[in-house]
Coordinates of C-alpha atoms in Angstrom, one line a residue:
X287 CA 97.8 113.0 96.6
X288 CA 100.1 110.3 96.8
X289 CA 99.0 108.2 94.0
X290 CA 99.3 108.3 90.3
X291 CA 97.8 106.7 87.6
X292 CA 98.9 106.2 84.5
X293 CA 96.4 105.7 82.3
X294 CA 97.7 103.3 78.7
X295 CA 101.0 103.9 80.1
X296 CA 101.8 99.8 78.6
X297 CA 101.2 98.2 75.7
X298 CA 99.5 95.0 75.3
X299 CA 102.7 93.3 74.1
X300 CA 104.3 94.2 77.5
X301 CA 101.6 92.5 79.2
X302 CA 101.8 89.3 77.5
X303 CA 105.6 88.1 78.9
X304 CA 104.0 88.3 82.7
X305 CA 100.6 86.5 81.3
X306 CA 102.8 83.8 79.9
X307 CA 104.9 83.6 82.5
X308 CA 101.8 83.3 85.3
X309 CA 100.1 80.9 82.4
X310 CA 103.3 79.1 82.9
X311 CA 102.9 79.1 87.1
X312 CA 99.4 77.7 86.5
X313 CA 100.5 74.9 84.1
X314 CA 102.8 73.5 86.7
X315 CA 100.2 73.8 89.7
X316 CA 97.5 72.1 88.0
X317 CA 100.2 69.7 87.0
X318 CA 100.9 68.5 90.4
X319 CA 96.8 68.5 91.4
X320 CA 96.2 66.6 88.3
X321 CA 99.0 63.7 88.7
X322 CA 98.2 63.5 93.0
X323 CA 94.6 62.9 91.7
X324 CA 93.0 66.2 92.7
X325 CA 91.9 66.7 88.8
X326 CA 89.5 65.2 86.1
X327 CA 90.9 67.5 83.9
X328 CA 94.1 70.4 83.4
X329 CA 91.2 72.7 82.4
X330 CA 93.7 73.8 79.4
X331 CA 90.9 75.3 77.4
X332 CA 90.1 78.2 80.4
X333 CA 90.9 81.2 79.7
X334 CA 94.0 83.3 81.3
X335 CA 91.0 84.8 83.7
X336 CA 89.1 81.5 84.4
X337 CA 91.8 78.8 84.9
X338 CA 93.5 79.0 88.2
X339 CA 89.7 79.7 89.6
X340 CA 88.8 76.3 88.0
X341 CA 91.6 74.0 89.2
X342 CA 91.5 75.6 92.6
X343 CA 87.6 75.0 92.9
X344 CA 88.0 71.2 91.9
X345 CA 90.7 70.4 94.0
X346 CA 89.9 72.6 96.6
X347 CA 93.2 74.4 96.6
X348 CA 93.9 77.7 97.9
X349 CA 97.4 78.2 96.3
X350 CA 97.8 82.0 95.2
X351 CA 101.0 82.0 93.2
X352 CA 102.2 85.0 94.7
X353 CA 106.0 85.5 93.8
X354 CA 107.3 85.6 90.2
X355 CA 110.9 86.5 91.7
X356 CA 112.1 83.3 91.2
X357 CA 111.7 83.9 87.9
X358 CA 114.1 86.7 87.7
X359 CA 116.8 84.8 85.6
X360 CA 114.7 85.5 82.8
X361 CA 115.9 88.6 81.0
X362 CA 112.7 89.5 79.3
X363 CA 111.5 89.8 83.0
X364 CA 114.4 91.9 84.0
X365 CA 114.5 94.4 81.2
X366 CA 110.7 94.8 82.3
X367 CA 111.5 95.9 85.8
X368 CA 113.5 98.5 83.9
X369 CA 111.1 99.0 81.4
X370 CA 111.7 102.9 79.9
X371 CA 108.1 104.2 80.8
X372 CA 108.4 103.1 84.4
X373 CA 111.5 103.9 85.2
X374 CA 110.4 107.2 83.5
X375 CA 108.0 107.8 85.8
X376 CA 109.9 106.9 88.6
X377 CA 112.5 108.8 87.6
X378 CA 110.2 111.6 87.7
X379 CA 109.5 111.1 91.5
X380 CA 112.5 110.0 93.1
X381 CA 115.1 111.7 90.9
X382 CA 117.6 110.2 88.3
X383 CA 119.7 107.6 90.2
X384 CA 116.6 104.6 90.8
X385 CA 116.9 100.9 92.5
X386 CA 114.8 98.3 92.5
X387 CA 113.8 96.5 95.8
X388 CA 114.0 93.0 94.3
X389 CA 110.4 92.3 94.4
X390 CA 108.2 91.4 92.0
X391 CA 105.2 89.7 93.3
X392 CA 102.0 88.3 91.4
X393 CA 98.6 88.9 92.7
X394 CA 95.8 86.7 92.0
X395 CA 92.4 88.1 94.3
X396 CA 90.4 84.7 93.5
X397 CA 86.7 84.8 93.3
X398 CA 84.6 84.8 95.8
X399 CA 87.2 84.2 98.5
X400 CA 87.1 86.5 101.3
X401 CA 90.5 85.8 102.5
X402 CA 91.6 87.8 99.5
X403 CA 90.2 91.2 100.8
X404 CA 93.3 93.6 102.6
X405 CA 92.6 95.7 105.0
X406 CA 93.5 99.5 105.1
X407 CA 97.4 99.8 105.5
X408 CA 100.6 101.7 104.8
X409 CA 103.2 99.6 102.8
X410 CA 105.9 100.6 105.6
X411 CA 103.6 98.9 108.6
X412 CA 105.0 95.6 106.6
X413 CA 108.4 96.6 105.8
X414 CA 109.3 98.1 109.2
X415 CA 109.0 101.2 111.0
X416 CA 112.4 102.9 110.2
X417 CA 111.1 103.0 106.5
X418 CA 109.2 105.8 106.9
X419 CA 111.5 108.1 106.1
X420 CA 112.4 106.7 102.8
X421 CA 110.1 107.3 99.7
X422 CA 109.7 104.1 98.3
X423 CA 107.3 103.9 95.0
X424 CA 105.2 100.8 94.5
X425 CA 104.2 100.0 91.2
X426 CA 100.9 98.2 90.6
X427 CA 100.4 96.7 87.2
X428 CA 96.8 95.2 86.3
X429 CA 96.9 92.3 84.0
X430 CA 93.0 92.0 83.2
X431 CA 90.7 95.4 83.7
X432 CA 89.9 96.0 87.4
X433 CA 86.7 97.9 89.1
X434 CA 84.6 97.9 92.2
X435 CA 83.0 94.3 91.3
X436 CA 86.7 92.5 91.1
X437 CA 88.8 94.0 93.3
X438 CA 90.3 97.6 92.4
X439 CA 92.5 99.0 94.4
X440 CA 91.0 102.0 97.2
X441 CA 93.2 105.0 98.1
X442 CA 93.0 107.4 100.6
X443 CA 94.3 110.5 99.0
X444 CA 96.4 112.7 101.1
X445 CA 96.8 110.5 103.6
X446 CA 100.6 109.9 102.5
X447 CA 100.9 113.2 104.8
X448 CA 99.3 111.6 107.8
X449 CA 102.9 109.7 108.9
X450 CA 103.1 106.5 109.9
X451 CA 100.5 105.2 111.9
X452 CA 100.5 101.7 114.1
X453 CA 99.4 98.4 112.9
X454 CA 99.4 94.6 113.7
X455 CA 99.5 91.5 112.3
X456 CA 95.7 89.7 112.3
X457 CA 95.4 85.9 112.4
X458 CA 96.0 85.7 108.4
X459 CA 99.0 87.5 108.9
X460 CA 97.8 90.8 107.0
X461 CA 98.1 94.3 108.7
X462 CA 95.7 95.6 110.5
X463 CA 95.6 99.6 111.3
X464 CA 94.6 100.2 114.5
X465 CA 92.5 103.6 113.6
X466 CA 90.0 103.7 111.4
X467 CA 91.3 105.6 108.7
X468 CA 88.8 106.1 106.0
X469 CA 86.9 107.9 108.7
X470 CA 89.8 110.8 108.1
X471 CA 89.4 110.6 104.4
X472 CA 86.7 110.1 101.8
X473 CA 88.0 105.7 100.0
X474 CA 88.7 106.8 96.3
X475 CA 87.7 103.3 94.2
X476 CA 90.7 103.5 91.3
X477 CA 89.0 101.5 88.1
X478 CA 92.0 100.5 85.6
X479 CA 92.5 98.8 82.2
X480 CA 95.2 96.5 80.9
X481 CA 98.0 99.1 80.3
X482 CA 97.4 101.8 83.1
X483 CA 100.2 101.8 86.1
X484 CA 99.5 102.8 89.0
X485 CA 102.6 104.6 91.5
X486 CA 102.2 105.1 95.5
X487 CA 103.3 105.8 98.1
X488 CA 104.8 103.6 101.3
X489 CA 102.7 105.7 103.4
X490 CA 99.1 106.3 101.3
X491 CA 96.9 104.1 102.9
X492 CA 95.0 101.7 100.4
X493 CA 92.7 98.3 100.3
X494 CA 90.8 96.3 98.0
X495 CA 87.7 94.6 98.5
X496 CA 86.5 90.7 97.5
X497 CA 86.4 89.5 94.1
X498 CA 82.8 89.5 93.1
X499 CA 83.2 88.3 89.9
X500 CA 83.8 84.6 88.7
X501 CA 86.9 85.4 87.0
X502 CA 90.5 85.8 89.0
X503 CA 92.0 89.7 89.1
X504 CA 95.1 89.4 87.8
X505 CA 97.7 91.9 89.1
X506 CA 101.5 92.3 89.5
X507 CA 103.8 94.6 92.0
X508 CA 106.8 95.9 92.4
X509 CA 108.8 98.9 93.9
X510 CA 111.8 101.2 93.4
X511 CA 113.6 103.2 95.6
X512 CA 116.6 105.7 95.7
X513 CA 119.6 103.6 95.7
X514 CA 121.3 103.3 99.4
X515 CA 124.4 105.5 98.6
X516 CA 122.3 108.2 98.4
X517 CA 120.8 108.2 101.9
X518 CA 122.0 111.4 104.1
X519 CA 120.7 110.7 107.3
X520 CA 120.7 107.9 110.4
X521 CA 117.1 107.8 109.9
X522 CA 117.5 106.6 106.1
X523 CA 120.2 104.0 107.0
X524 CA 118.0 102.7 109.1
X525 CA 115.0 102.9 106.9
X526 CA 117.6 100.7 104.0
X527 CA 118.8 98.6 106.6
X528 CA 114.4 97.5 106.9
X529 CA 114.1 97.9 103.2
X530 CA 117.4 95.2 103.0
X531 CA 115.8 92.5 105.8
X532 CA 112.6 92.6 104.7
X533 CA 113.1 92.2 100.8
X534 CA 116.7 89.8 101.9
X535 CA 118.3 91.4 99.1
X536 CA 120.2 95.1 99.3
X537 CA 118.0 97.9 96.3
X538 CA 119.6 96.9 93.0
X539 CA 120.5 100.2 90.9
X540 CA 118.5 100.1 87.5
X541 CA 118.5 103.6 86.3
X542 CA 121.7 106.3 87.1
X543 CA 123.6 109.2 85.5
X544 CA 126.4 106.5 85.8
X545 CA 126.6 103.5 83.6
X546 CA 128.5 101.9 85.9
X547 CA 126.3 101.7 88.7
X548 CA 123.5 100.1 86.5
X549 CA 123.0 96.4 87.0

């Protein structure tokens, strides 16, 4: 199909090192509001769901904290990229030797905020046309429970199968698929809890809809490839060579039969 969900595949505990570390983001955002005057308050009582859609309502900020990369010289962090059950799973899908693309971005969908609503497209329409024929496996991780109200993810099952198909860039910068697809497909809505994983596809086709909610959907991605040595074809070097500009750093080996190609 495509997709896989993994449902309790995490435990609360694993959760908490990204919540602290986005709690941590948040902090130092409503810092800088709060000292340039855009503040009454740090809103330090809200809770992990509430906060950032408190501060950003007062000081009419639109900031998204999107990338948790930087962060990356934490270990904890690291050793979650190459946490057992996901590499596990990956392991199961691209085959024993695994790299990571060196991206590991946070995903707040605010409330109310159309802008936050993307539309159908393939992962590889952003990372580059020659990436179709690699398999890359993203990895969505929710951080609060997700459904139709806040922003769950849609699928279009199957449609992984369909190739890649053309896209541009709208005025916010988001793809844009120039067929309508879920006219070829029936939109499958995929509710999750704290602790399910969801894999997919570069090419499934998926969106997700505004947050109706008044609380922020939390969510973190990232994404795991076969490492580069292993490509056998023109088309796959070309498809890494994509991978490598678009991510500015070459897959990072996390899982292999050979110790020493580990990271």
């Amino acid at each position: 199909q495509g997709c896989l969900v993994l449902r309790e595949g995490l435990q609360q505990e694993d959760l908490l090192l990204l919540r602290g570390l986005i709690s941590t983001l948040i902090e130092e955002h409503a810092q800088k509001l709060y000292r340039a005057g855009k503040l009454s308050t740090l809103y330090e009582t809200e809770s992990f769901e509430r906060r950032l859609a408190m501060v950003n309502e007062e000081a009419k900020s639109t900031s998204r904290l999107l990338d948790l990369t930087p962060r990356l010289n934490s270990p904890e962090l690291f050793n979650f990229v190459r946490h057992p059950v996901i590499l596990d799973c990956i392991s199961s899908l691209l085959g024993s030797e695994v790299a990571w693309t060196g991206s590991f971005v946070t995903r707040p969908k605010l409330p109310q905020n159309a802008a936050a609503t993307f539309p159908w497209h393939q992962d590889s329409q952003y990372y580059g046309e020659p990436t179709q024929h690699l398999h890359v496996v993203s990895v969505w991780i929710p951080l609060v429970d997700v459904d139709e109200r806040n922003g769950c993810l849609y699928v279009l099952p199957g449609s992984h199968r369909w190739g890649l198909l053309k896209g541009k860039r709208g005025a916010d910068n988001l793809m844009i698929t120039t067929e309508a697809v879920d006219k070829r497909a029936k939109p499958i809505a995929l509710s999750m809890r704290q602790g399910d994983v969801l894999f997919f596809s570069n090419l499934i086709f998926h969106t997700s809809n505004p947050n109706t909610t008044d609380q922020v959907r939390w969510s973190v991605d990232l994404r795991y490839v076969s490492p580069i040595a292993l490509a056998p074809s023109e088309h796959q070097k070309q498809g890494y060579s994509s991978l490598c500009k678009h991510y500015g750093v070459a897959p990072i080996t996390v899982r292999s039969r050979s110790k020493q190609n580990v990271a």
